[in-house]
mmCIF file of C-alpha atoms and ligand atoms in Angstrom:
data_model
loop_
_atom_site.group_PDB
_atom_site.id
_atom_site.type_symbol
_atom_site.label_atom_id
_atom_site.label_comp_id
_atom_site.label_asym_id
_atom_site.label_seq_id
_atom_site.Cartn_x
_atom_site.Cartn_y
_atom_site.Cartn_z
ATOM 1 C CA UNK A 1 175.050 153.743 -92.945
ATOM 2 C CA UNK A 2 174.327 152.615 -89.384
ATOM 3 C CA UNK A 3 172.763 155.422 -87.359
ATOM 4 C CA UNK A 4 173.125 156.268 -83.664
ATOM 5 C CA UNK A 5 169.555 155.906 -82.324
ATOM 6 C CA UNK A 6 169.393 158.699 -79.730
ATOM 7 C CA UNK A 7 165.772 157.804 -78.834
ATOM 8 C CA UNK A 8 167.054 154.530 -77.304
ATOM 9 C CA UNK A 9 168.598 156.285 -74.330
ATOM 10 C CA UNK A 10 166.203 159.215 -74.075
ATOM 11 C CA UNK A 11 162.544 158.808 -74.978
ATOM 12 C CA UNK A 12 161.985 162.513 -74.249
ATOM 13 C CA UNK A 13 164.521 163.840 -76.757
ATOM 14 C CA UNK A 14 162.352 165.902 -79.121
ATOM 15 C CA UNK A 15 165.147 167.722 -80.984
ATOM 16 C CA UNK A 16 168.753 166.868 -81.853
ATOM 17 C CA UNK A 17 171.439 167.730 -84.381
ATOM 18 C CA UNK A 18 172.418 165.385 -87.173
ATOM 19 C CA UNK A 19 174.585 165.274 -90.295
ATOM 20 C CA UNK A 20 173.305 163.903 -93.614
ATOM 21 C CA UNK A 21 175.135 160.674 -94.540
ATOM 22 C CA UNK A 22 173.011 159.603 -97.534
ATOM 23 C CA UNK A 23 170.152 160.809 -99.728
ATOM 24 C CA UNK A 24 168.425 158.040 -101.680
ATOM 25 C CA UNK A 25 166.773 158.186 -105.134
ATOM 26 C CA UNK A 26 163.349 158.180 -103.501
ATOM 27 C CA UNK A 27 164.413 161.245 -101.477
ATOM 28 C CA UNK A 28 164.751 159.450 -98.126
ATOM 29 C CA UNK A 29 167.503 160.832 -95.909
ATOM 30 C CA UNK A 30 169.969 159.046 -93.609
ATOM 31 C CA UNK A 31 171.654 160.898 -90.735
ATOM 32 C CA UNK A 32 174.615 160.035 -88.506
ATOM 33 C CA UNK A 33 172.338 160.185 -85.453
ATOM 34 C CA UNK A 34 168.637 160.715 -84.906
ATOM 35 C CA UNK A 35 165.901 161.142 -82.314
ATOM 36 C CA UNK A 36 163.307 159.922 -84.871
ATOM 37 C CA UNK A 37 161.848 156.529 -83.962
ATOM 38 C CA UNK A 38 161.298 154.279 -87.011
ATOM 39 C CA UNK A 39 158.097 152.205 -87.351
ATOM 40 C CA UNK A 40 158.478 148.859 -85.565
ATOM 41 C CA UNK A 41 156.983 146.641 -82.902
ATOM 42 C CA UNK A 42 153.491 148.026 -83.552
ATOM 43 C CA UNK A 43 154.513 151.655 -82.908
ATOM 44 C CA UNK A 44 154.407 154.068 -85.894
ATOM 45 C CA UNK A 45 157.571 156.010 -86.680
ATOM 46 C CA UNK A 46 157.942 159.713 -85.910
ATOM 47 C CA UNK A 47 157.054 162.521 -88.266
ATOM 48 C CA UNK A 48 158.306 166.113 -87.977
ATOM 49 C CA UNK A 49 160.798 168.265 -89.869
ATOM 50 C CA UNK A 50 164.500 168.879 -90.474
ATOM 51 C CA UNK A 51 165.669 172.481 -90.082
ATOM 52 C CA UNK A 52 168.406 173.733 -92.425
ATOM 53 C CA UNK A 53 171.017 176.376 -91.542
ATOM 54 C CA UNK A 54 168.946 179.119 -93.248
ATOM 55 C CA UNK A 55 165.944 178.221 -91.103
ATOM 56 C CA UNK A 56 163.976 176.555 -93.920
ATOM 57 C CA UNK A 57 162.301 173.230 -93.277
ATOM 58 C CA UNK A 58 162.226 169.794 -94.846
ATOM 59 C CA UNK A 59 158.866 168.371 -93.742
ATOM 60 C CA UNK A 60 158.870 164.633 -93.047
ATOM 61 C CA UNK A 61 156.293 161.873 -93.158
ATOM 62 C CA UNK A 62 156.517 158.712 -91.029
ATOM 63 C CA UNK A 63 160.080 157.448 -90.411
ATOM 64 C CA UNK A 64 160.901 153.837 -91.308
ATOM 65 C CA UNK A 65 163.788 151.390 -91.140
ATOM 66 C CA UNK A 66 165.861 150.520 -94.191
ATOM 67 C CA UNK A 67 167.062 147.007 -95.029
ATOM 68 C CA UNK A 68 167.575 146.396 -91.303
ATOM 69 C CA UNK A 69 167.157 148.198 -87.997
ATOM 70 C CA UNK A 70 170.570 149.870 -88.186
ATOM 71 C CA UNK A 71 169.253 152.000 -91.070
ATOM 72 C CA UNK A 72 166.713 154.768 -90.356
ATOM 73 C CA UNK A 73 165.091 156.561 -93.285
ATOM 74 C CA UNK A 74 163.713 160.089 -92.794
ATOM 75 C CA UNK A 75 161.071 160.504 -95.485
ATOM 76 C CA UNK A 76 160.435 164.006 -96.904
ATOM 77 C CA UNK A 77 156.903 164.799 -98.045
ATOM 78 C CA UNK A 78 156.428 165.629 -101.754
ATOM 79 C CA UNK A 79 158.049 168.821 -103.013
ATOM 80 C CA UNK A 80 160.576 169.266 -100.195
ATOM 81 C CA UNK A 81 164.161 170.498 -100.731
ATOM 82 C CA UNK A 82 166.917 167.886 -101.004
ATOM 83 C CA UNK A 83 169.776 168.340 -98.496
ATOM 84 C CA UNK A 84 173.474 167.844 -99.328
ATOM 85 C CA UNK A 85 175.615 164.990 -98.011
ATOM 86 C CA UNK A 86 177.515 166.360 -94.998
ATOM 87 C CA UNK A 87 174.910 169.058 -94.341
ATOM 88 C CA UNK A 88 174.163 169.683 -90.671
ATOM 89 C CA UNK A 89 170.479 169.784 -89.737
ATOM 90 C CA UNK A 90 168.440 170.300 -86.603
ATOM 91 C CA UNK A 91 165.927 167.479 -86.166
ATOM 92 C CA UNK A 92 162.470 168.237 -84.778
ATOM 93 C CA UNK A 93 160.039 165.454 -83.914
ATOM 94 C CA UNK A 94 156.302 166.187 -84.000
ATOM 95 C CA UNK A 95 156.389 165.910 -80.215
ATOM 96 C CA UNK A 96 152.639 166.211 -79.563
ATOM 97 C CA UNK A 97 152.102 163.153 -81.770
ATOM 98 C CA UNK A 98 155.047 161.163 -80.359
ATOM 99 C CA UNK A 99 154.008 161.844 -76.755
ATOM 100 C CA UNK A 100 150.521 160.492 -77.485
ATOM 101 C CA UNK A 101 152.127 157.397 -79.031
ATOM 102 C CA UNK A 102 154.333 156.961 -75.915
ATOM 103 C CA UNK A 103 151.298 157.220 -73.634
ATOM 104 C CA UNK A 104 149.308 154.813 -75.808
ATOM 105 C CA UNK A 105 152.199 152.361 -76.113
ATOM 106 C CA UNK A 106 152.580 152.347 -72.329
ATOM 107 C CA UNK A 107 148.809 151.780 -72.008
ATOM 108 C CA UNK A 108 149.226 148.615 -74.136
ATOM 109 C CA UNK A 109 151.799 147.306 -71.624
ATOM 110 C CA UNK A 110 149.404 148.080 -68.752
ATOM 111 C CA UNK A 111 146.617 146.224 -70.560
ATOM 112 C CA UNK A 112 148.892 143.174 -70.860
ATOM 113 C CA UNK A 113 149.336 143.261 -67.062
ATOM 114 C CA UNK A 114 145.581 143.349 -66.464
ATOM 115 C CA UNK A 115 144.796 140.832 -69.189
ATOM 116 C CA UNK A 116 147.378 138.057 -68.850
ATOM 117 C CA UNK A 117 146.918 136.136 -72.085
ATOM 118 C CA UNK A 118 149.393 135.680 -74.950
ATOM 119 C CA UNK A 119 149.443 138.692 -77.285
ATOM 120 C CA UNK A 120 148.949 137.864 -80.970
ATOM 121 C CA UNK A 121 149.169 141.396 -82.359
ATOM 122 C CA UNK A 122 149.232 145.061 -81.441
ATOM 123 C CA UNK A 123 149.039 148.439 -83.171
ATOM 124 C CA UNK A 124 149.698 151.698 -81.363
ATOM 125 C CA UNK A 125 147.884 154.794 -82.676
ATOM 126 C CA UNK A 126 147.643 158.440 -81.594
ATOM 127 C CA UNK A 127 143.923 158.222 -80.906
ATOM 128 C CA UNK A 128 143.280 154.524 -80.559
ATOM 129 C CA UNK A 129 145.394 151.416 -80.059
ATOM 130 C CA UNK A 130 144.516 147.773 -80.364
ATOM 131 C CA UNK A 131 145.908 144.662 -78.734
ATOM 132 C CA UNK A 132 144.874 141.150 -79.784
ATOM 133 C CA UNK A 133 144.945 138.334 -77.254
ATOM 134 C CA UNK A 134 144.816 134.590 -77.684
ATOM 135 C CA UNK A 135 141.850 134.001 -75.353
ATOM 136 C CA UNK A 136 138.335 132.598 -75.474
ATOM 137 C CA UNK A 137 137.078 134.064 -72.175
ATOM 138 C CA UNK A 138 134.525 136.842 -72.061
ATOM 139 C CA UNK A 139 135.728 139.750 -70.006
ATOM 140 C CA UNK A 140 133.996 142.977 -68.979
ATOM 141 C CA UNK A 141 135.603 146.026 -70.565
ATOM 142 C CA UNK A 142 134.721 148.374 -67.702
ATOM 143 C CA UNK A 143 136.411 146.022 -65.243
ATOM 144 C CA UNK A 144 139.545 146.033 -67.411
ATOM 145 C CA UNK A 145 139.413 149.834 -67.605
ATOM 146 C CA UNK A 146 139.132 150.114 -63.805
ATOM 147 C CA UNK A 147 142.150 147.813 -63.264
ATOM 148 C CA UNK A 148 144.206 149.696 -65.846
ATOM 149 C CA UNK A 149 143.357 153.036 -64.240
ATOM 150 C CA UNK A 150 144.420 151.664 -60.842
ATOM 151 C CA UNK A 151 147.902 151.034 -62.256
ATOM 152 C CA UNK A 152 147.934 154.475 -63.925
ATOM 153 C CA UNK A 153 146.875 156.216 -60.704
ATOM 154 C CA UNK A 154 149.457 154.368 -58.579
ATOM 155 C CA UNK A 155 152.130 156.185 -60.605
ATOM 156 C CA UNK A 156 154.598 153.305 -60.900
ATOM 157 C CA UNK A 157 158.005 154.115 -62.403
ATOM 158 C CA UNK A 158 158.747 152.776 -65.888
ATOM 159 C CA UNK A 159 162.360 152.134 -66.847
ATOM 160 C CA UNK A 160 164.551 150.041 -69.126
ATOM 161 C CA UNK A 161 166.764 147.183 -68.119
ATOM 162 C CA UNK A 162 169.191 145.761 -70.660
ATOM 163 C CA UNK A 163 169.810 142.029 -70.993
ATOM 164 C CA UNK A 164 171.841 140.065 -73.520
ATOM 165 C CA UNK A 165 170.252 138.027 -76.312
ATOM 166 C CA UNK A 166 171.562 134.921 -74.488
ATOM 167 C CA UNK A 167 169.831 135.896 -71.238
ATOM 168 C CA UNK A 168 166.588 136.353 -73.132
ATOM 169 C CA UNK A 169 166.997 132.981 -74.877
ATOM 170 C CA UNK A 170 167.474 131.389 -71.432
ATOM 171 C CA UNK A 171 164.225 132.975 -70.133
ATOM 172 C CA UNK A 172 161.652 132.566 -72.927
ATOM 173 C CA UNK A 173 158.820 132.934 -70.378
ATOM 174 C CA UNK A 174 159.241 136.708 -70.188
ATOM 175 C CA UNK A 175 158.027 137.183 -73.763
ATOM 176 C CA UNK A 176 154.277 137.761 -73.918
ATOM 177 C CA UNK A 177 153.971 138.113 -77.661
ATOM 178 C CA UNK A 178 153.262 134.980 -79.631
ATOM 179 C CA UNK A 179 153.836 136.363 -83.096
ATOM 180 C CA UNK A 180 155.938 139.465 -82.540
ATOM 181 C CA UNK A 181 159.603 138.648 -82.152
ATOM 182 C CA UNK A 182 161.415 140.536 -79.394
ATOM 183 C CA UNK A 183 164.012 143.050 -80.625
ATOM 184 C CA UNK A 184 166.964 140.614 -80.732
ATOM 185 C CA UNK A 185 169.971 140.666 -83.069
ATOM 186 C CA UNK A 186 171.703 143.757 -81.661
ATOM 187 C CA UNK A 187 173.401 141.753 -78.899
ATOM 188 C CA UNK A 188 171.261 143.289 -76.198
ATOM 189 C CA UNK A 189 167.538 143.608 -75.604
ATOM 190 C CA UNK A 190 165.702 146.262 -73.620
ATOM 191 C CA UNK A 191 163.214 145.076 -71.031
ATOM 192 C CA UNK A 192 160.504 147.604 -70.265
ATOM 193 C CA UNK A 193 159.958 147.378 -66.496
ATOM 194 C CA UNK A 194 156.939 148.757 -64.639
ATOM 195 C CA UNK A 195 157.086 149.254 -60.861
ATOM 196 C CA UNK A 196 159.968 149.197 -58.367
ATOM 197 C CA UNK A 197 162.123 146.140 -59.150
ATOM 198 C CA UNK A 198 159.776 145.426 -62.077
ATOM 199 C CA UNK A 199 157.131 144.347 -59.556
ATOM 200 C CA UNK A 200 154.253 145.074 -61.944
ATOM 201 C CA UNK A 201 155.738 143.895 -65.248
ATOM 202 C CA UNK A 202 158.755 143.446 -67.442
ATOM 203 C CA UNK A 203 158.596 142.788 -71.134
ATOM 204 C CA UNK A 204 161.135 142.934 -73.990
ATOM 205 C CA UNK A 205 160.242 145.929 -76.160
ATOM 206 C CA UNK A 206 162.125 148.347 -78.401
ATOM 207 C CA UNK A 207 159.461 151.076 -78.484
ATOM 208 C CA UNK A 208 159.188 154.374 -76.613
ATOM 209 C CA UNK A 209 157.322 154.701 -73.303
ATOM 210 C CA UNK A 210 156.554 157.351 -70.675
ATOM 211 C CA UNK A 211 158.549 157.234 -67.418
ATOM 212 C CA UNK A 212 155.691 157.081 -64.880
ATOM 213 C CA UNK A 213 152.318 155.371 -65.268
ATOM 214 C CA UNK A 214 150.426 158.559 -64.309
ATOM 215 C CA UNK A 215 151.650 160.174 -67.531
ATOM 216 C CA UNK A 216 149.429 157.788 -69.482
ATOM 217 C CA UNK A 217 146.474 159.796 -68.190
ATOM 218 C CA UNK A 218 142.804 158.885 -68.501
ATOM 219 C CA UNK A 219 142.344 155.842 -70.765
ATOM 220 C CA UNK A 220 139.633 153.252 -71.283
ATOM 221 C CA UNK A 221 138.784 150.101 -73.181
ATOM 222 C CA UNK A 222 136.335 151.319 -75.803
ATOM 223 C CA UNK A 223 135.554 147.906 -77.243
ATOM 224 C CA UNK A 224 136.389 144.213 -77.009
ATOM 225 C CA UNK A 225 135.765 142.444 -80.292
ATOM 226 C CA UNK A 226 135.582 138.745 -80.925
ATOM 227 C CA UNK A 227 137.937 137.928 -83.769
ATOM 228 C CA UNK A 228 137.515 134.198 -84.147
ATOM 229 C CA UNK A 229 136.980 131.617 -81.429
ATOM 230 C CA UNK A 230 140.238 132.234 -79.603
ATOM 231 C CA UNK A 231 141.059 135.810 -80.370
ATOM 232 C CA UNK A 232 139.862 138.991 -78.666
ATOM 233 C CA UNK A 233 140.718 142.472 -79.913
ATOM 234 C CA UNK A 234 140.852 145.217 -77.265
ATOM 235 C CA UNK A 235 140.603 148.841 -78.379
ATOM 236 C CA UNK A 236 142.139 151.448 -76.058
ATOM 237 C CA UNK A 237 141.149 155.107 -76.247
ATOM 238 C CA UNK A 238 142.070 158.257 -74.328
ATOM 239 C CA UNK A 239 139.573 159.906 -72.010
ATOM 240 C CA UNK A 240 136.780 158.602 -69.828
ATOM 241 C CA UNK A 241 134.572 155.729 -71.030
ATOM 242 C CA UNK A 242 131.533 156.876 -73.011
ATOM 243 C CA UNK A 243 128.392 156.583 -70.926
HETATM 244 ZN ZN1 LIG B 1 156.673 148.735 -75.390
#
């Protein structure tokens, strides 16, 4: 059953109520609405738990999509209770983990502003993220870190702007990813904008992000690896660069 994705309109929604609409043979649970983000676009899905009326918990692993993006599967860990269809639950995201993923995901956008080459891949993690660029240039990681931290410190606003699939098709230049398709097919696409009037950046993306660049906090490029002649892999970590 199609789900109402509450995280679309509020990245900071850490709890919500939902009603069970399906329980699959493998135990995965569908709800009428959810604040759980499902793995996509390089960002891992949320984990957390579902709280039943008696206060007991159904602990969840990483949330994924079903056959398409309109289906979100909440995945109980082994040995968890099975809820009933129609049962009302309170949904709790592992917020500490999700917030780190939001900060890291936003850091990836900031890196793409500093390093303006086509992106060939990206993976957001709680402790480390990586972004691959189609580039042959050698670039100093400390210089990249300094430019990223300038954008963080300037505390630019980050917000979504919605455009239609047709508008996106008419402006292919705004897509920085070479291999990752923007989140089209739902009739509208969210552009993640950084800075007043998107002065710093705008990029189609369906993930979750913080609302001001300062929230990203201290980050640095830990490593730039050469992956083939025209591919460079940047690894982003939290904290100050190691001396
Ligand atoms: Zn994004």
